[in-house]
Coordinates of C-alpha atoms and ligand atoms in Angstrom, one line a residue:
M1 CA 0.0 0.0 0.0
S2 CA 1.4 3.4 -0.9
T3 CA 1.3 6.3 1.5
Q4 CA -0.5 9.2 0.0
T5 CA 1.4 12.5 -0.3
T6 CA -0.4 15.7 -1.2
T7 CA 1.5 18.3 -3.3
P8 CA 0.9 22.0 -2.5
A9 CA -1.1 22.3 -5.8
E10 CA -3.4 19.5 -4.8
K11 CA -3.8 20.9 -1.3
D12 CA -5.1 24.2 -2.8
R13 CA -7.3 22.5 -5.3
P14 CA -11.0 23.3 -4.9
E15 CA -13.1 20.6 -3.4
A16 CA -16.8 20.1 -2.6
I17 CA -17.9 17.6 0.1
I18 CA -21.4 16.4 0.4
I19 CA -22.3 16.9 4.0
G20 CA -25.9 15.7 3.8
S21 CA -27.3 13.6 0.9
G22 CA -30.7 13.3 2.5
T23 CA -33.9 15.3 3.0
G24 CA -36.1 16.6 5.9
V25 CA -37.1 13.0 6.6
P26 CA -35.0 11.5 9.4
S27 CA -32.5 8.9 8.1
K28 CA -29.7 7.0 9.8
R29 CA -27.8 7.0 6.4
R30 CA -28.4 10.5 5.1
V31 CA -28.5 13.8 7.0
C32 CA -30.1 17.0 5.7
P33 CA -28.8 18.9 2.7
A34 CA -25.5 20.8 2.9
I35 CA -22.4 20.9 0.7
L36 CA -19.0 22.1 2.0
V37 CA -16.8 23.9 -0.5
R38 CA -13.1 24.6 0.1
A39 CA -11.9 26.9 -2.6
E40 CA -10.2 30.3 -3.2
G41 CA -8.8 30.1 0.3
E42 CA -12.3 30.1 1.8
I43 CA -14.7 27.8 3.5
M44 CA -18.2 28.0 2.0
L45 CA -21.5 26.2 2.4
L46 CA -24.3 25.5 0.0
D47 CA -27.4 25.1 2.2
T48 CA -27.3 24.3 5.9
G49 CA -30.0 21.8 6.8
P50 CA -30.6 20.8 10.5
G51 CA -27.5 19.3 12.0
T52 CA -25.0 20.8 9.5
L53 CA -22.9 22.7 12.1
A54 CA -22.3 19.5 14.2
T55 CA -21.7 17.3 11.1
L56 CA -19.1 19.8 9.8
L57 CA -16.9 19.0 12.8
H58 CA -16.1 15.6 11.0
Q59 CA -14.6 17.7 8.2
G60 CA -12.6 19.9 10.6
V61 CA -14.8 22.9 10.1
T62 CA -16.6 24.9 12.7
Y63 CA -18.4 28.3 13.2
T64 CA -15.2 30.3 13.2
D65 CA -14.1 29.0 9.8
I66 CA -17.1 29.7 7.6
D67 CA -16.7 32.6 5.1
R68 CA -19.8 32.3 2.9
I69 CA -23.2 30.5 3.0
F70 CA -25.3 30.2 -0.2
Y71 CA -28.9 29.3 0.4
T72 CA -31.0 27.9 -2.4
H73 CA -34.3 28.3 -0.6
M74 CA -35.8 28.7 2.8
H75 CA -37.3 25.3 3.3
P76 CA -36.2 24.0 6.8
D77 CA -34.4 21.0 5.5
H78 CA -32.1 23.4 3.6
C79 CA -31.7 26.3 6.0
A80 CA -32.7 25.3 9.6
D81 CA -29.1 25.4 10.8
M82 CA -28.7 29.1 10.0
T83 CA -30.1 29.5 13.5
S84 CA -27.5 27.2 15.1
I85 CA -24.7 28.8 13.1
L86 CA -25.6 32.4 14.0
F87 CA -26.2 31.5 17.6
A88 CA -22.7 29.9 17.9
M89 CA -21.1 32.9 16.1
R90 CA -22.7 35.4 18.5
N91 CA -22.4 33.6 21.8
V92 CA -19.7 30.9 21.8
E93 CA -16.0 31.3 22.8
P94 CA -13.7 31.7 21.0
R95 CA -15.6 34.6 19.4
R96 CA -16.0 34.9 15.7
T97 CA -14.4 38.0 14.2
K98 CA -14.2 37.7 10.4
P99 CA -17.2 38.8 8.3
L100 CA -19.8 36.3 7.2
H101 CA -21.4 36.6 3.8
V102 CA -24.8 35.0 3.4
Y103 CA -26.6 34.8 0.0
G104 CA -30.1 33.5 -0.7
P105 CA -33.2 34.0 -2.7
Q106 CA -35.7 36.9 -2.4
G107 CA -37.0 36.7 1.2
L108 CA -33.7 36.0 2.8
K109 CA -33.6 39.3 4.6
G110 CA -37.2 39.0 5.9
F111 CA -36.4 35.4 7.0
Y112 CA -33.4 36.7 9.0
H113 CA -35.4 39.6 10.5
D114 CA -38.1 37.2 11.6
L115 CA -35.6 34.8 13.1
N116 CA -34.2 37.6 15.2
R117 CA -37.7 38.6 16.4
V118 CA -38.6 35.0 17.4
Y119 CA -35.2 34.5 19.2
G120 CA -35.1 37.9 20.9
N121 CA -32.0 39.1 19.1
C122 CA -29.8 36.3 20.4
L123 CA -28.6 35.6 16.8
T124 CA -27.6 39.2 16.1
P125 CA -23.8 39.5 15.5
K126 CA -21.7 41.3 18.2
T127 CA -18.1 40.6 17.2
Y128 CA -18.3 40.2 13.5
E129 CA -20.0 41.7 10.4
L130 CA -22.9 39.9 8.8
N131 CA -23.7 40.7 5.1
L132 CA -26.9 39.4 3.6
T133 CA -27.5 39.5 -0.1
E134 CA -30.7 38.5 -1.9
L135 CA -30.2 37.1 -5.5
R136 CA -32.3 36.2 -8.4
E137 CA -30.8 36.2 -11.9
D138 CA -27.4 37.5 -10.8
E139 CA -23.7 37.4 -11.3
L140 CA -21.2 38.2 -8.6
S141 CA -17.5 38.8 -9.1
L142 CA -15.6 37.8 -6.0
G143 CA -12.0 38.7 -6.8
G144 CA -10.6 36.0 -9.0
W145 CA -13.8 33.9 -9.2
R146 CA -17.5 34.2 -9.9
V147 CA -21.0 33.1 -8.7
K148 CA -24.0 33.0 -11.0
T149 CA -27.6 32.4 -9.9
S150 CA -30.8 31.5 -11.7
A151 CA -34.4 30.9 -10.6
M152 CA -35.3 27.2 -10.2
N153 CA -38.7 25.5 -10.4
H154 CA -39.8 24.8 -6.8
M155 CA -42.8 25.7 -4.5
V156 CA -41.0 28.7 -3.0
P157 CA -38.5 31.2 -4.4
T158 CA -35.4 29.1 -5.1
I159 CA -32.1 29.8 -6.9
G160 CA -29.5 27.5 -8.3
Y161 CA -25.8 28.3 -8.0
R162 CA -23.0 28.2 -10.5
L163 CA -19.5 28.7 -8.9
E164 CA -16.8 29.4 -11.5
F165 CA -13.4 29.1 -9.7
S166 CA -10.2 30.8 -10.7
N167 CA -8.7 27.4 -11.8
G168 CA -11.4 27.3 -14.5
K169 CA -13.5 24.6 -12.8
V170 CA -17.2 25.0 -12.5
L171 CA -19.5 23.6 -9.8
V172 CA -23.3 23.9 -10.2
Y173 CA -25.9 23.1 -7.5
S174 CA -29.7 23.0 -8.2
G175 CA -31.1 23.0 -4.6
D176 CA -34.6 21.7 -5.0
T177 CA -36.2 22.0 -8.4
G178 CA -38.3 20.4 -11.1
Y179 CA -37.1 20.3 -14.6
C180 CA -36.6 23.8 -16.1
E181 CA -34.5 25.4 -18.8
N182 CA -32.8 27.6 -16.2
I183 CA -30.9 24.7 -14.6
V184 CA -29.8 23.5 -18.0
G185 CA -28.4 27.0 -18.8
L186 CA -26.8 27.4 -15.4
A187 CA -25.2 23.9 -15.7
R188 CA -23.8 24.5 -19.2
D189 CA -20.5 22.5 -19.5
A190 CA -20.1 22.4 -15.7
D191 CA -17.4 20.1 -14.4
V192 CA -19.6 19.0 -11.5
L193 CA -23.3 19.3 -11.5
V194 CA -25.1 18.4 -8.2
L195 CA -28.8 17.8 -8.8
E196 CA -31.5 16.8 -6.4
C197 CA -33.0 13.4 -7.3
S198 CA -35.7 13.3 -4.7
F199 CA -37.8 10.3 -5.9
P200 CA -37.8 7.2 -8.2
E201 CA -39.3 7.6 -11.6
D202 CA -42.8 6.2 -10.7
L203 CA -43.1 8.3 -7.4
R204 CA -42.5 11.7 -9.1
V205 CA -43.6 14.8 -7.1
E206 CA -44.1 18.2 -8.6
G207 CA -41.2 20.6 -8.0
H208 CA -38.7 17.8 -7.6
L209 CA -36.5 15.7 -10.0
V210 CA -36.6 12.0 -10.9
P211 CA -33.8 10.1 -12.8
S212 CA -35.1 10.8 -16.3
M213 CA -35.2 14.5 -15.7
C214 CA -31.7 14.6 -14.1
A215 CA -30.4 12.7 -17.2
R216 CA -32.1 15.2 -19.5
I217 CA -30.6 18.1 -17.7
A218 CA -27.1 16.5 -17.7
L219 CA -27.3 15.7 -21.4
E220 CA -28.7 19.1 -22.4
S221 CA -26.1 21.0 -20.3
G222 CA -23.1 18.9 -21.3
C223 CA -21.9 18.6 -17.7
K224 CA -18.9 16.4 -17.2
T225 CA -19.9 14.7 -13.9
L226 CA -23.4 14.4 -12.7
V227 CA -23.8 14.1 -8.9
L228 CA -27.2 13.0 -7.6
S229 CA -28.3 13.8 -4.0
H230 CA -31.3 14.7 -1.8
F231 CA -32.6 11.1 -1.8
Y232 CA -35.9 10.6 0.0
P233 CA -36.3 7.3 1.9
Q234 CA -38.6 6.0 -0.8
W235 CA -35.4 5.3 -2.7
E236 CA -34.5 2.5 -0.2
A237 CA -36.7 0.0 -2.0
Y238 CA -34.7 0.6 -5.3
D239 CA -31.2 0.2 -6.7
I240 CA -30.5 3.9 -7.4
L241 CA -27.7 3.2 -9.8
E242 CA -29.7 0.8 -11.8
E243 CA -32.6 3.2 -12.0
C244 CA -30.4 6.1 -13.1
R245 CA -28.4 4.0 -15.7
K246 CA -31.7 3.4 -17.6
F247 CA -31.5 7.1 -18.6
Y248 CA -27.8 8.2 -18.4
D249 CA -24.5 6.5 -19.2
G250 CA -22.2 9.5 -18.6
G251 CA -20.1 10.3 -15.5
L252 CA -22.3 9.7 -12.5
V253 CA -21.8 9.9 -8.7
L254 CA -24.5 8.9 -6.3
A255 CA -23.9 11.1 -3.3
E256 CA -23.5 9.7 0.2
D257 CA -22.8 11.8 3.3
S258 CA -19.0 12.8 3.1
T259 CA -18.7 12.1 -0.6
K260 CA -15.7 14.2 -1.9
L261 CA -15.9 15.9 -5.2
P262 CA -12.5 17.2 -6.4
L263 CA -12.7 20.3 -8.7
Ligands
ZN301 ZN1 -37.6 22.5 -0.9
ZN302 ZN1 -35.3 19.8 0.0

């Protein structure tokens, strides 16, 4: 067995790690949605479902480390741990000092305002700066890299994210969505496309994807690697790979909690 050595270039290489490949339904195998991204010298999160902050400890990440959080939508399975994260950042020693940038769909600021009202301001930052940004069809230039967003097809305002890193690699994340042209456009030629694949083909639910739709998005966008996540427990009666291979024979990863996606 060879010992693995990491060169400096590999160490700085962007990487996404699936923190939770599940949904809001309790599962011993899959926790709620969150993706950790280490890139551009920053620690970023895409969604923070319940339990994210504690689960991140297994990746060596805690509340003092997080630079940016990108929310797709404000359903609890995707955003409930915003409360735990802001609570820790305000109240726990050692105190957080660096700014936190939080992005989300229309309604993010109202959501934050309401959380503060409900919790009697025990989430309001004291020792660091919190920047909230609402996005729709947007493009942000963040130094040497960029973020693009587009509206998805879900029951509440939802945006998908396209992260274009300075090394030329592209990561796209749908959050929750049904099939729509916007996700195809957002995912154009992406290196890694993370799509929700909530249900098997015959249990399709409006506003969510099934394997044939994920395959269609992957084929139409020309993504290099398709990553499927957000599996409801209904999937446990199926062979997910077999179901997906009926529609797609390209690069495919079925997410588990802790799946690493090099970029
Ligand atoms: Zn949702
Ligand atoms: Zn969801």
